Coordinates of C-alpha atoms in Angstrom, one line a residue:
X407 CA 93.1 82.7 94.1
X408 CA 91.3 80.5 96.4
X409 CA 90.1 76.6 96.0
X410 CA 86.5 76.9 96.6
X411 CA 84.1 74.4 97.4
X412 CA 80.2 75.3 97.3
X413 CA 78.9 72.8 100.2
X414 CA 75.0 72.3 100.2
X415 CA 72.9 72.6 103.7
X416 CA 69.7 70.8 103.5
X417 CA 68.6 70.0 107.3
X418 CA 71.5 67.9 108.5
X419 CA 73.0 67.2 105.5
X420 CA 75.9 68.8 104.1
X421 CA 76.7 67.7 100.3
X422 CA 79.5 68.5 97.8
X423 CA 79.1 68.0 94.2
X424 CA 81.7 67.9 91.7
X425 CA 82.1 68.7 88.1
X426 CA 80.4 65.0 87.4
X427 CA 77.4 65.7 89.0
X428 CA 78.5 63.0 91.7
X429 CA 77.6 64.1 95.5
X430 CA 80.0 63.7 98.1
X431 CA 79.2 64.3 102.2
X432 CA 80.9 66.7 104.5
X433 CA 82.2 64.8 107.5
X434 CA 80.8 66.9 110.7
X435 CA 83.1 65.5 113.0
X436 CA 85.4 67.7 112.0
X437 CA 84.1 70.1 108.9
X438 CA 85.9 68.2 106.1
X439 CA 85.7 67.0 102.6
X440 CA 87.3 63.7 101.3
X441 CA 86.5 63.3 97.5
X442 CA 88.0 60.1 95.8
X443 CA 90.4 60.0 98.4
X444 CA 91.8 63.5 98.7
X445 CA 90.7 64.8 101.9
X446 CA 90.2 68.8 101.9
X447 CA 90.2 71.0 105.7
X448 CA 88.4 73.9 105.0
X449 CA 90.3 77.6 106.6
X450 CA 87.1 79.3 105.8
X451 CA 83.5 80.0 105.5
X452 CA 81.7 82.1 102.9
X453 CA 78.2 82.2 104.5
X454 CA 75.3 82.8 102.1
X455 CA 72.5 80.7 103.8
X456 CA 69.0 82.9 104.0
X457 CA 67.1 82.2 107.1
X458 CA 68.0 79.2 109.4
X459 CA 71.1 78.1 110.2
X460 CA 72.2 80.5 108.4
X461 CA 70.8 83.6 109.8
X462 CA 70.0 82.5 113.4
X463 CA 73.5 81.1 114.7
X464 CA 73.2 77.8 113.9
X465 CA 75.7 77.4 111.9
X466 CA 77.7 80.0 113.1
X467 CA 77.7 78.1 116.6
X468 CA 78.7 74.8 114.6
X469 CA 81.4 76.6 113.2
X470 CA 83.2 78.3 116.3
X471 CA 83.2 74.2 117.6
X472 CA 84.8 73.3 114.5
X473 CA 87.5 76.4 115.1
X474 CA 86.5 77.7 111.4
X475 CA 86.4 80.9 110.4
X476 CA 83.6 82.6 108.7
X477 CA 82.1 85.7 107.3
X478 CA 79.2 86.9 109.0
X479 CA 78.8 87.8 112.5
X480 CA 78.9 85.9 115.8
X481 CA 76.6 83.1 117.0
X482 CA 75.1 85.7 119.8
X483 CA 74.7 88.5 117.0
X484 CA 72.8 86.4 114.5
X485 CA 70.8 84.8 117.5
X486 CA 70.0 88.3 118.5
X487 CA 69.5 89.7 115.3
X488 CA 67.3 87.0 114.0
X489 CA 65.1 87.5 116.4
X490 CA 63.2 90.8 116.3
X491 CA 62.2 91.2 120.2
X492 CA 65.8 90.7 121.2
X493 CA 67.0 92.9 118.5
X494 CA 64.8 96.3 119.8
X495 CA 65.7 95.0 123.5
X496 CA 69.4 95.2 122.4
X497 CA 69.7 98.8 120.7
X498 CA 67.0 100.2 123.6
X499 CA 70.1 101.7 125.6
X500 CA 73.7 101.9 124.8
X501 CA 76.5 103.4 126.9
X502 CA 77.8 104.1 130.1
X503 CA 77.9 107.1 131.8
X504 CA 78.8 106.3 135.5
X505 CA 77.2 109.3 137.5
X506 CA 74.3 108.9 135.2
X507 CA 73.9 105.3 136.2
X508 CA 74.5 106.1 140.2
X509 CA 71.7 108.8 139.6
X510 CA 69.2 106.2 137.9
X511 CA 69.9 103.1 139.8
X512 CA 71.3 104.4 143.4
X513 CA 74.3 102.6 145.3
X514 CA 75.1 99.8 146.0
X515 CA 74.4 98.2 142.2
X516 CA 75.8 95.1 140.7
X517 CA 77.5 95.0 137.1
X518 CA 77.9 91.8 135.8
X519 CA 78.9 89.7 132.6
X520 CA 75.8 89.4 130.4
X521 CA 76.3 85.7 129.0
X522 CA 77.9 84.1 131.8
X523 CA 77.4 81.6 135.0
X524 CA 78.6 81.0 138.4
X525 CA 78.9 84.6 139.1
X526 CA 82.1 85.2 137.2
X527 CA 83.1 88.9 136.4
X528 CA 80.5 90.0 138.7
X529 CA 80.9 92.9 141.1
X530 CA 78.9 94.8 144.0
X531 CA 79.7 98.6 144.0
X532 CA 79.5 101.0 146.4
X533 CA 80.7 104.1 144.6
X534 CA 80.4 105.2 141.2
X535 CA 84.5 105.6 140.7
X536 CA 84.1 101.6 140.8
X537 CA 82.4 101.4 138.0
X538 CA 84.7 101.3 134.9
X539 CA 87.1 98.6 136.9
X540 CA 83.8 96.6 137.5
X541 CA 82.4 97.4 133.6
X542 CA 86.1 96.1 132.8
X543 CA 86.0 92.8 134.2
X544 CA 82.9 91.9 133.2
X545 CA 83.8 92.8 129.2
X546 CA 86.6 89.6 130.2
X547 CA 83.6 87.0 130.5
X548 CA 81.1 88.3 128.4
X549 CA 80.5 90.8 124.8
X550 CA 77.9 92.4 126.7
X551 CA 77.9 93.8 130.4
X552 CA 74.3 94.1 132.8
X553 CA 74.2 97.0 135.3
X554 CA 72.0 96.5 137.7
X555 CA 70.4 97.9 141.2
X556 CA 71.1 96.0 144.2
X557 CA 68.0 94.4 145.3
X558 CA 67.8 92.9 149.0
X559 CA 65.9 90.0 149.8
X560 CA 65.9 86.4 150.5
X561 CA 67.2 84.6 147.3
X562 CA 64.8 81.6 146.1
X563 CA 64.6 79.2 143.5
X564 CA 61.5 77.1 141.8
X565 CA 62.6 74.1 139.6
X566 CA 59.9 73.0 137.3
X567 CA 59.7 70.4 134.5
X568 CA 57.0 70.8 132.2
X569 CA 56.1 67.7 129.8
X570 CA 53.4 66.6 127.7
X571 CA 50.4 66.4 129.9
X572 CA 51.7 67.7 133.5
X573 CA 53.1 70.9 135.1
X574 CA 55.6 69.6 137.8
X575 CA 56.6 72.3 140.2
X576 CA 59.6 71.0 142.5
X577 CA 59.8 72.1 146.4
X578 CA 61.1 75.9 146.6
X579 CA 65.0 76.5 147.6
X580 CA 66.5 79.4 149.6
X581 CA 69.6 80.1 149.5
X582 CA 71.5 82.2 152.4
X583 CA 75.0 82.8 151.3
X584 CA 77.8 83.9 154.3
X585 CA 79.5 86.6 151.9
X586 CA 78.2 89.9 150.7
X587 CA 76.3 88.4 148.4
X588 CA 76.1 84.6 146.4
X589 CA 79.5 85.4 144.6
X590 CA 81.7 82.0 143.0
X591 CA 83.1 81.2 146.5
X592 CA 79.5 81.1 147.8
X593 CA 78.6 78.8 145.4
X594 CA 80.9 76.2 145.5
X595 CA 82.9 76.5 148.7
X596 CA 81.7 74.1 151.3
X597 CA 80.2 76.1 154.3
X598 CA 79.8 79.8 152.7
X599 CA 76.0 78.9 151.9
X600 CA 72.8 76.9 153.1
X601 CA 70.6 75.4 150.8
X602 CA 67.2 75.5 152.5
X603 CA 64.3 72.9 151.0
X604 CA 61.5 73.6 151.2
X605 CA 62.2 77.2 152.0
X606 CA 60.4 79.0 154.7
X607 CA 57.8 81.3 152.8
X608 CA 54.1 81.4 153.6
X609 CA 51.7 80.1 151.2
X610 CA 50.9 82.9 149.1
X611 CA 54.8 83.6 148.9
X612 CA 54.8 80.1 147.5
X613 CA 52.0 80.3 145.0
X614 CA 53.3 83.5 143.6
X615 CA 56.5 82.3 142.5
X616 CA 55.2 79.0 141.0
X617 CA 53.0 81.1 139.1
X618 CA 55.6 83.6 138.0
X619 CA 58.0 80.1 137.1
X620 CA 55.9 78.9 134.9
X621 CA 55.4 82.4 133.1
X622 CA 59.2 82.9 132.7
X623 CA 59.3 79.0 131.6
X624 CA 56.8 80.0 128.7
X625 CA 58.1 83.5 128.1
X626 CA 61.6 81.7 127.6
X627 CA 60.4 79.0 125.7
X628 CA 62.0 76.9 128.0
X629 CA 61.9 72.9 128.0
X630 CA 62.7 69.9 129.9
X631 CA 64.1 70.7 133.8
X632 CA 64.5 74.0 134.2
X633 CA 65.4 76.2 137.8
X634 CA 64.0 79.8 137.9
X635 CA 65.4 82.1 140.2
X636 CA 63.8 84.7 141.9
X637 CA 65.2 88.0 144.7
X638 CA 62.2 87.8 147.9
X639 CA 62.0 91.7 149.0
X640 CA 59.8 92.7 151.9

């Protein structure tokens, strides 16, 4: 019923053999398979790779650039799933009951897209009837949605690049937005925000989050240039 190609994954490579034993090479540009001049588009993959790429999203990312198809689950899944700390992290606590959540976390609270940047689908509420609307729009950016109680303070970040031999810890930013809180229009409208460097902490303010930027760094398994960003409450 179908034409199927086995393709080999060995590190980069990506090998086709036919019936003569001859290998030919995917092209990765674009996912394809050109074998004595007849050049095959693959409309689907069977994955059936143990362990990495197969397992961890690798190749599931690979494929999602290439717009193929495939059978397992997402990139974020296998990522998830193939590692076992963020696996019991992610079943811990499902579901949202929104008096529950009031009762837990208090009022205002922010939900927010769980894989997402510049502060899209997030929302500050300030009654539990906003809740579902909020949980809505932040299913529109992300799989997964973060609830979260509203924590005041002065908004800071440490930027830090680690490399070889040396621990480089850049000069501390605040950051004061003019809205409710550092929503899109904060970020990048000219005026709604001051950037402050080097912020205005005491010294032990300092030290403590330098220290606590280079555990997240670590815990994160972060590399090169990296900005860690941290909530100052009294």
């Amino acid at each position: 019923k179908y034409d199927v190609k086995v393709i080999d994954l060995h590190h980069r490579n990506m090998t086709y053999t036919d019936a003569n034993g001859d290998k030919w090479e995917v092209d990765k540009n674009d996912f394809s398979l050109t074998v004595a001049g007849v050049r095959t588009e693959f409309e689907y993959a069977l994955i059936i790779i143990h362990g990495t790429p197969g397992e961890d999203g690798k190749l599931q990312g690979y494929l999602d650039m290439m717009g193929i198809p495939y059978s397992s689950c997402s990139q974020v899944s296998s990522t998830i799933t193939f590692d076992k700390i963020s696996t019991k992290r992610a079943v811990a606590g499902r579901g949202v009951d929104s008096e529950a959540v009031v009762e837990k976390l208090g009022l205002p609270l922010f939900v927010k897209p769980n894989a997402s940047g510049s502060s899209f689908g997030v929302t500050k509420v300030t009654t539990a009837e906003q809740i579902p609307a909020a949980v809505e729009a932040a299913f529109k950016e992300s799989d997964e949605v973060l609830i979260e109680e509203c924590i005041v303070g002065r908004e800071m970040g440490c930027g830090v690049v680690v490399t070889a031999d040396r621990e480089i810890l850049l000069p501390i930013t605040e950051i004061v937005s003019k809205r409710d809180f550092f929503d899109y229009e904060a970020k990048y409208t000219e005026g709604l925000s001051d950037e402050i460097t080097p912020a205005p902490i005491s010294d032990e303010i300092k030290q403590k989050l330098n220290r606590m930027t280079l555990e997240a760094y670590r815990a994160c398994r972060c590399s090169g240039i990296v900005r860690i960003d941290f909530i100052v409450t009294e």
